[in-house]
Short mmCIF file of C-alpha atoms in Angstrom, two decimals:
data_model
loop_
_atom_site.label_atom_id
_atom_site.label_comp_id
_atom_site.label_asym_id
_atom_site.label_seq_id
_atom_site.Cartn_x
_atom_site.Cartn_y
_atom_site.Cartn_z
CA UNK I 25 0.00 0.00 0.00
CA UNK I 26 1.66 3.40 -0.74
CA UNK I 27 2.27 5.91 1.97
CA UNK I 28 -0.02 8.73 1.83
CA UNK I 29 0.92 12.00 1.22
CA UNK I 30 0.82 14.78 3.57
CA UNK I 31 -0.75 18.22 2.62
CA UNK I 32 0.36 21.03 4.86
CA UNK I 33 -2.63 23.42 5.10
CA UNK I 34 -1.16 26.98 6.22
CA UNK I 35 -3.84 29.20 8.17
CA UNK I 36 -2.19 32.72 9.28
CA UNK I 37 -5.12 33.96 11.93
CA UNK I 38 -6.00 37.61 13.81
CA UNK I 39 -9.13 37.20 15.88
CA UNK I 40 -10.58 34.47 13.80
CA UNK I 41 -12.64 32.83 17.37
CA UNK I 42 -15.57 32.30 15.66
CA UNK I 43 -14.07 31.06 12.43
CA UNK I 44 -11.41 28.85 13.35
CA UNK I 45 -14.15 25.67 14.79
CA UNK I 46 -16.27 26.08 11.38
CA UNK I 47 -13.07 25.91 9.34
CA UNK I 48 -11.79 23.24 10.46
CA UNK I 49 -15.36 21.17 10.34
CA UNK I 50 -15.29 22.38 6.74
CA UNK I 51 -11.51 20.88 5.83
CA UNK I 52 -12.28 17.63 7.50
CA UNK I 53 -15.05 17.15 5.38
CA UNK I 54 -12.68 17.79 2.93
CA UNK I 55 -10.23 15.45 4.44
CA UNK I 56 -12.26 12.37 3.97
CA UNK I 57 -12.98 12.58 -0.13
CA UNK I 58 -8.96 13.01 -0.12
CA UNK I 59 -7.62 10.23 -2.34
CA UNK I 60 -4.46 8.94 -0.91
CA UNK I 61 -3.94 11.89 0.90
CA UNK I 62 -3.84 13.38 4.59
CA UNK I 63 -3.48 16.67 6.07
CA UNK I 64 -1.79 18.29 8.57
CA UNK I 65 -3.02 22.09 9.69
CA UNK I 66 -0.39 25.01 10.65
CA UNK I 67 -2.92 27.29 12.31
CA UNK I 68 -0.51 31.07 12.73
CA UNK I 69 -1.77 33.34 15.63
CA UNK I 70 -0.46 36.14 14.51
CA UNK I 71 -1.04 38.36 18.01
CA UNK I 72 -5.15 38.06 18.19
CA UNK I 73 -6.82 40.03 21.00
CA UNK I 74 -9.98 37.73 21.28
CA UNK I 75 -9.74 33.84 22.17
CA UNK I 76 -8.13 32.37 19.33
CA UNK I 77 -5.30 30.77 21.09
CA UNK I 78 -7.35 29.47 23.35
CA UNK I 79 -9.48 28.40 20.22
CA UNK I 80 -6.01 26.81 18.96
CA UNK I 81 -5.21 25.09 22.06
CA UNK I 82 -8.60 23.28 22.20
CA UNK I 83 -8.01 22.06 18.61
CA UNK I 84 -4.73 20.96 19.11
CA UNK I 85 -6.46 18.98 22.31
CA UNK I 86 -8.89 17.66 20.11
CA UNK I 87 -6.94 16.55 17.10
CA UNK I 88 -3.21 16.53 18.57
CA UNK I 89 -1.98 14.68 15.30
CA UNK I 90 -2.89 16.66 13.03
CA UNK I 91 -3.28 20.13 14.10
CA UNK I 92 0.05 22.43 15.27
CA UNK I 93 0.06 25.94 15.98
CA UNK I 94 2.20 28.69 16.50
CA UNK I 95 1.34 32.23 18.28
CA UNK I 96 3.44 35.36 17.79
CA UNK I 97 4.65 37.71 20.53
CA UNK I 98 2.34 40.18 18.92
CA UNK I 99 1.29 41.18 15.68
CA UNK I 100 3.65 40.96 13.03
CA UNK I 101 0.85 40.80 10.36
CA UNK I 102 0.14 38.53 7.57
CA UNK I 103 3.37 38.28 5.80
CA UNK I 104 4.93 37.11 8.99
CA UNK I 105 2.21 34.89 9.21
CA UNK I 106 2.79 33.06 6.06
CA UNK I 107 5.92 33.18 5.86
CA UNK I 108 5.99 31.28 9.68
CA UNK I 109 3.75 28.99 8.24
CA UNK I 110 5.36 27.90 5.25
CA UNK I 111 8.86 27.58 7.52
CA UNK I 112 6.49 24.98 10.02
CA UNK I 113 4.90 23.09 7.50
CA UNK I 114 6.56 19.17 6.58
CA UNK I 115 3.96 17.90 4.12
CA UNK I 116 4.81 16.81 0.28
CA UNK I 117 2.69 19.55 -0.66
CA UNK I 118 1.67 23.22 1.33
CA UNK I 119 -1.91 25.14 0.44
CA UNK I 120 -2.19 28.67 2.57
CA UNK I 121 -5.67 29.44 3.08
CA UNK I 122 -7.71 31.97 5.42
CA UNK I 123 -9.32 30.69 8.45
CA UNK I 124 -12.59 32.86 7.37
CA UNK I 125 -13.74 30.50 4.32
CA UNK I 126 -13.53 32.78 1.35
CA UNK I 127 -11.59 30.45 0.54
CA UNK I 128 -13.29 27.68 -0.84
CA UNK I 129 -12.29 24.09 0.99
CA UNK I 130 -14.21 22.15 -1.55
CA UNK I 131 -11.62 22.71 -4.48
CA UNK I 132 -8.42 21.77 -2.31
CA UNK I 133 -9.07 17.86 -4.13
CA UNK I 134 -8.97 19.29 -7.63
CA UNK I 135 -6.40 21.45 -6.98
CA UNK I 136 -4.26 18.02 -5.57
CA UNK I 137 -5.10 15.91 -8.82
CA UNK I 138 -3.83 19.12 -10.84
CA UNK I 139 -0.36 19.01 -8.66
CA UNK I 140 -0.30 15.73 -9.13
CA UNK I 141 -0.25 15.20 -13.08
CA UNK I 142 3.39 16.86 -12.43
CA UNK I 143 2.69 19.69 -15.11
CA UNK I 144 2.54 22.01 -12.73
CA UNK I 145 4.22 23.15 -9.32
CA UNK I 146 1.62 25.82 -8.08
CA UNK I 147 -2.41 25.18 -8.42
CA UNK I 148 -3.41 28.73 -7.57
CA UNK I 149 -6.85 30.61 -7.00
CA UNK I 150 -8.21 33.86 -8.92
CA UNK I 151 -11.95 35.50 -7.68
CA UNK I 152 -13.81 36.48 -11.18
CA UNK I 153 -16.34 38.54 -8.88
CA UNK I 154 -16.00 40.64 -6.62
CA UNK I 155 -19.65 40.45 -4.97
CA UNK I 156 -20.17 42.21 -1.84
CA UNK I 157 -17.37 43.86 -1.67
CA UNK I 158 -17.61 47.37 -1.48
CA UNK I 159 -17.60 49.42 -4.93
CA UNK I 160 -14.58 51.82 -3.74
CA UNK I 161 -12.47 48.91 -2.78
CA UNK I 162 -13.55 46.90 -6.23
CA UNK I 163 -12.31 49.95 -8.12
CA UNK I 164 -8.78 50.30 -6.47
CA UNK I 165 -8.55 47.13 -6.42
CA UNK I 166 -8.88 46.33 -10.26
CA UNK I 167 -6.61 49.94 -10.87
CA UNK I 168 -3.60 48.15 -8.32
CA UNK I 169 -3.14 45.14 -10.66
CA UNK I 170 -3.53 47.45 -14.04
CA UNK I 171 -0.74 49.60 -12.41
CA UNK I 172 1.64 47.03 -11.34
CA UNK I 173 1.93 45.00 -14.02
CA UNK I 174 1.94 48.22 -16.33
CA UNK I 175 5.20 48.91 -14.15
CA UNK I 176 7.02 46.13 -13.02
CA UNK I 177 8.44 42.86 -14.41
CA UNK I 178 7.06 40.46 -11.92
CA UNK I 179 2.82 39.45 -13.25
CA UNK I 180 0.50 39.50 -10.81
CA UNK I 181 -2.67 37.86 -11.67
CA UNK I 182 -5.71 40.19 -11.58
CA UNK I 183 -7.43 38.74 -8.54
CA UNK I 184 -5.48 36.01 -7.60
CA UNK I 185 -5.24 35.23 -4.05
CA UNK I 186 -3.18 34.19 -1.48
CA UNK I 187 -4.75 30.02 -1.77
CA UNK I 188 -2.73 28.12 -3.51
CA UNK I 189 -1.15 24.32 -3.41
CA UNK I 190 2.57 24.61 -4.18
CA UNK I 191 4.92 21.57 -4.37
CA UNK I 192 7.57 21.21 -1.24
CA UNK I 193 10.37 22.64 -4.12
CA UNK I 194 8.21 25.91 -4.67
CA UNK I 195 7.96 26.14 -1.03
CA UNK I 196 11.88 26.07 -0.30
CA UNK I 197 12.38 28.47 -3.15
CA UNK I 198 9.49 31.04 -1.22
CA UNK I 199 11.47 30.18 2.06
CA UNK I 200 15.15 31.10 0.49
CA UNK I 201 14.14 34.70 0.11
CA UNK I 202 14.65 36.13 3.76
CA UNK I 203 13.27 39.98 2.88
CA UNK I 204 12.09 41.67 6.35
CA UNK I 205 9.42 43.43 3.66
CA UNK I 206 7.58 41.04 2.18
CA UNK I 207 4.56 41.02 -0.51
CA UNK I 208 3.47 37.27 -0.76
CA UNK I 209 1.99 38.08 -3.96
CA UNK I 210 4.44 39.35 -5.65
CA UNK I 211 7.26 36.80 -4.17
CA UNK I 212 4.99 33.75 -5.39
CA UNK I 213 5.48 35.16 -8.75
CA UNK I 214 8.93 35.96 -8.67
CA UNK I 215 10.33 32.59 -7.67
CA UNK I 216 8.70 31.48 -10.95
CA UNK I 217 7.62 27.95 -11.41
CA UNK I 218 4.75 26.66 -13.79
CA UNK I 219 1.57 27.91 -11.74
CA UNK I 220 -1.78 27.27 -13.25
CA UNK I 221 -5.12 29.33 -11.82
CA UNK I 222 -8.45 28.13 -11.42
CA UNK I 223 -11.80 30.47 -11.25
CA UNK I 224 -13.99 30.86 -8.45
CA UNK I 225 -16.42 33.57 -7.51
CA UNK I 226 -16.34 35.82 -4.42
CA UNK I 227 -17.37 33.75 -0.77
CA UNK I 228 -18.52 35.81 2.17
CA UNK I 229 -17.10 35.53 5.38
CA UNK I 230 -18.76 32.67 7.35
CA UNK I 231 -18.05 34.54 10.62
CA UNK I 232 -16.22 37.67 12.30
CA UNK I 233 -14.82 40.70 10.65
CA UNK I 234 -12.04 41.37 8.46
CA UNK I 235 -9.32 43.29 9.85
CA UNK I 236 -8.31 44.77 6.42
CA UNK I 237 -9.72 48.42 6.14
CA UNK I 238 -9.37 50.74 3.32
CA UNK I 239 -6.77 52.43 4.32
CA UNK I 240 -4.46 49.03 5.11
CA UNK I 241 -5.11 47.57 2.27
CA UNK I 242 -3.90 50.49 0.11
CA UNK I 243 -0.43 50.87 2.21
CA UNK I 244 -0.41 47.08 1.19
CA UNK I 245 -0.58 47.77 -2.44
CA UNK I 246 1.84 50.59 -2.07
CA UNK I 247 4.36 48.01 -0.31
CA UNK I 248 3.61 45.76 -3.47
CA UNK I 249 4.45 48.48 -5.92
CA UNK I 250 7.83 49.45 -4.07
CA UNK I 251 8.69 45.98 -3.61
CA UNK I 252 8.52 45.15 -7.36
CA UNK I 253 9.04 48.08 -9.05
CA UNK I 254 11.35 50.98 -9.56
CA UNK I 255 8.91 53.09 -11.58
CA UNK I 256 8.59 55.55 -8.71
CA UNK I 257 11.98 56.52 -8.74
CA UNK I 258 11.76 56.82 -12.55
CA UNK I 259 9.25 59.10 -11.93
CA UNK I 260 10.41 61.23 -9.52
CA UNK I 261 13.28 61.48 -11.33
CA UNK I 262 10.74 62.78 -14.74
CA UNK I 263 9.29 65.17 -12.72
CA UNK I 264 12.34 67.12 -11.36
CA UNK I 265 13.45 67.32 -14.59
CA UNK I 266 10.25 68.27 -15.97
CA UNK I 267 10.14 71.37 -13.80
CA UNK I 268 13.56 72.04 -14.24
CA UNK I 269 12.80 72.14 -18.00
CA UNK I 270 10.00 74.62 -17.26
CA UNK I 271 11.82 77.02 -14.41
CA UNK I 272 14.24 77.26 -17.04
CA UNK I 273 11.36 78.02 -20.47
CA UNK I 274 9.87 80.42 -17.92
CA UNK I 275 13.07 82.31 -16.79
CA UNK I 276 14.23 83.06 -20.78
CA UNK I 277 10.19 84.23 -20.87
CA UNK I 278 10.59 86.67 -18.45
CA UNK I 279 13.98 88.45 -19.31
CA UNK I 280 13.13 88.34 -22.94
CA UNK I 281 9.91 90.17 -21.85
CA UNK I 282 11.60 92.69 -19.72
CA UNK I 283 14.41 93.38 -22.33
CA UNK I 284 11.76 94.09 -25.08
CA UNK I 285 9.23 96.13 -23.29
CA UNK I 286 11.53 97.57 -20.58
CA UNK I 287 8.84 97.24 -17.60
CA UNK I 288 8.99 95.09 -14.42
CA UNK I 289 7.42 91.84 -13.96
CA UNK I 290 4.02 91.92 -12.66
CA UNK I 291 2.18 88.87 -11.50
CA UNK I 292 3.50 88.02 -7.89
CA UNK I 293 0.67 86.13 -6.55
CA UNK I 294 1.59 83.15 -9.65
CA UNK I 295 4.56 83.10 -8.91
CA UNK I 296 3.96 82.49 -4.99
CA UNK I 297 1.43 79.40 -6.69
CA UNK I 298 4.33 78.70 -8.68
CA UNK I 299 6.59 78.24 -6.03
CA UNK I 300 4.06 76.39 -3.74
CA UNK I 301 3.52 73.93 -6.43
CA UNK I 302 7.64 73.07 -7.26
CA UNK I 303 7.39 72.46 -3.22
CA UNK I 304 5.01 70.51 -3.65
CA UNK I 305 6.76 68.66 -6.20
CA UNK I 306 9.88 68.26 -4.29
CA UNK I 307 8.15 67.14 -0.83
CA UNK I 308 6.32 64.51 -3.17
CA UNK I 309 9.64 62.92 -5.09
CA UNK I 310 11.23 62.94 -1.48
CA UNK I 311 8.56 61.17 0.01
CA UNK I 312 8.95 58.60 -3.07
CA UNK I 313 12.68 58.12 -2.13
CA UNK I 314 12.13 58.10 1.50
CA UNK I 315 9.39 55.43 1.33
CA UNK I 316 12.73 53.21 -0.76
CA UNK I 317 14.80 54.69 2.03
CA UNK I 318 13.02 53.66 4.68
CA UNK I 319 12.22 49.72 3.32
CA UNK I 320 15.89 49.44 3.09
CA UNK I 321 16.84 50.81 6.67
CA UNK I 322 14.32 48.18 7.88
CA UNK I 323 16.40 45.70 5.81
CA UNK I 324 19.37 46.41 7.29
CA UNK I 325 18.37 46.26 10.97
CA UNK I 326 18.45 42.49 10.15
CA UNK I 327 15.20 42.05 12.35
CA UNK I 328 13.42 38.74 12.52
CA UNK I 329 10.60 38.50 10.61
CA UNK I 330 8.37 37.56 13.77
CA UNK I 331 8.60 36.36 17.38
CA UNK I 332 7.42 32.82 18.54
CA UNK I 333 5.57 33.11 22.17
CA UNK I 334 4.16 30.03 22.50
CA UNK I 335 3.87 26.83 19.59
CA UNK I 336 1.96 23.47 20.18
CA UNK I 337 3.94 20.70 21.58
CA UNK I 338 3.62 18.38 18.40
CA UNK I 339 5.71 20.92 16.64
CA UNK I 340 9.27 19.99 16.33
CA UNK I 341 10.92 22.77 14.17
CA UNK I 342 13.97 24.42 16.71
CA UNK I 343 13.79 27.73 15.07
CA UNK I 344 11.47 30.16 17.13
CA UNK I 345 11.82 32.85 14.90
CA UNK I 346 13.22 34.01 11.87
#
C-alpha cells in the first residue's frame, strides 16, 4: 500500500474565534474525499486580541496529530504569518488558506489531482467577482493590478489570491528569500515555477470581521508596488526634470519680456502658486525616495521576521523565529 501523502494546510489567523471551529469542520469534510492523501493544519496566531489561542489550544487537544500551531509575541501581520507557516509546514505539498472561508475548501481535491499530473508546481486561486465587496475597494482594487503589471516585471494575476497548493520545491524556493518586507503576492510570482489558476467567484465571510480596512489595504498595495518596481523613482526622477525644463522656459520668458518692453514683472501672486507647487513637487519625489529609504533601513536592521511566544507541543521545528 503506498504511503499517503501529507498536505500542509497553512492558516495565518487575527481574531478568527468564531471562524477557526467552522473551518476546520469544513476541511475535515474535505479530508475524507482526499484520495491517498492526509493533512496536517499550521494554524498562525499572529497576536489576536480575542480567544483564538485558546481556540487553537482546544483544537490541538482535540486533534493533537494533526493540528500544530504557533502564536506570535504580537502582531507581526500577515506576511509574517505566512511566511511562519510555510517555515512549520513538513507535508509533500503546502496550500495557505484563510481561516474565514472565502476560501473555498471544496476545491483543495482538484487542486491536488492538478499538482499531481506533475505539469505544474503551483495550483493557484483567482476570484472572477468581486460580490459584496464594497464598490470603492472593487475599483482600487482592479486599478492596483492594471498599475503594477503596467510597471514592473514580476505578473500579478488580476485577482489572484493568497490560496494556492505549491509543491515542497516551490515552497523552499518562497522560504530562500529572507526579505524583512515582504509582498506574498508578488514573491509567489517571482520565484517562478509553472503555476496554473483556477476560477472561483467571491465567498462571504462565514463569521467575524475582516481586519483589512481601506486604508491598510492600500499601504499594502503601495508596499507591493515598491517591492517590485522601480517606476517611482523613474518618476520622480521625470518630474524634477520636468520642472527644471519649465523654471528654465519660464526664466528666458521673463527676461526676454523685460528686455523688449523695458517694464517690471508683474504677476507676484503666480509666482507664490508657482513656487508652492515646485514644493510641492519636491516634498512629493522625497517622500517617493524616502518610502525606498526607509524599506531598506528596515532591511538592514536584520530584524526577525516575527517572534514565537508560544507553539503546540507536536511541533518539532527548533527555530522560534526568523
Amino acid at each position: 500500500m503506498n504511503k499517503k501523502e501529507v498536505i500542509s494546510i497553512v492558516v495565518p489567523c487575527y481574531n478568527e474565534q468564531e471562524s477557526l471551529p467552522l473551518f476546520y469542520q469544513e476541511l475535515e469534510k474535505i479530508r475524507e474525499n482526499l484520495v491517498n492523501a492526509d493533512i496536517e493544519y499550521i494554524f498562525v496566531n499572529d497576536g489576536s486580541k480575542d480567544r483564538t489561542l485558546s481556540v487553537l489550544r482546544e483544537l490541538n487537544n482535540q486533534d493533537p496529530n494533526r493540528i500544530k500551531y504557533v502564536s506570535f509575541s504580537r502582531n507581526f501581520g500577515k506576511e509574517a504569518g505566512l511566511y511562519a507557516g510555510l517555515e512549520h509546514a513538513t507535508g509533500d505539498y503546502v496550500a495557505v488558506m484563510d481561516a474565514d472561508l472565502q476560501d473555498p475548501p471544496d476545491m483543495l481535491p482538484m487542486m491536488l489531482e492538478e499538482l499531481r499530473e506533475g505539469t505544474y508546481d503551483c495550483i493557484g486561486t483567482r476570484r472572477v467577482s468581486r460580490d459584496g465587496e464594497p464598490p470603492i475597494r472593487s475599483f482600487f482594487a482592479k486599478k492596483f493590478y492594471k498599475i503594477i503589471n503596467r510597471i514592473s516585471d514580476t505578473e500579478i494575476v488580476d485577482g489572484a489570491r493568497d490560496y494556492r497548493l505549491m509543491t515542497r520545491q516551490m515552497v523552499d524556493a518562497i522560504l530562500s528569500l529572507k526579505e524583512y518586507n515582504r509582498f506574498s503576492k508578488g514573491i509567489f510570482s517571482w520565484v517562478g515555477f509553472d503555476t496554473k489558476y483556477l476560477e472561483y467567484k467571491n465567498q462571504e465571510r462565514v463569521a467575524g470581521e475582516t481586519s483589512w480596512s481601506f486604508w491598510s489595504l492600500f499601504k499594502y498595495s503601495l508596499d507591493g508596488i515598491i517591492a517590485f518596481s522601480e517606476v517611482p523613482l523613474v518618476i520622480a526622477a521625470f518630474l524634477g526634470l520636468f520642472s527644471f525644463i519649465a523654471a528654465m522656459a519660464a526664466l528666458i520668458v521673463i527676461i526676454v519680456r523685460a528686455l523688449i518692453f523695458s517694464n517690471s514683472v508683474s504677476g507676484w501672486p503666480s509666482l507664490v502658486c508657482f513656487i508652492l507647487a515646485l514644493g510641492g513637487l519636491q516634498l512629493f519625489c522625497l517622500g517617493i525616495l524616502g518610502k525606498y529609504l526607509g524599506k531598506t533601513y528596515l532591511e538592514t536592521k536584520n530584524r526577525p521576521i516575527y517572534i514565537v511566544k508560544e507553539k503546540s507541543s507536536n511541533n518539532k521545528k527548533d527555530k522560534n523565529c526568523e
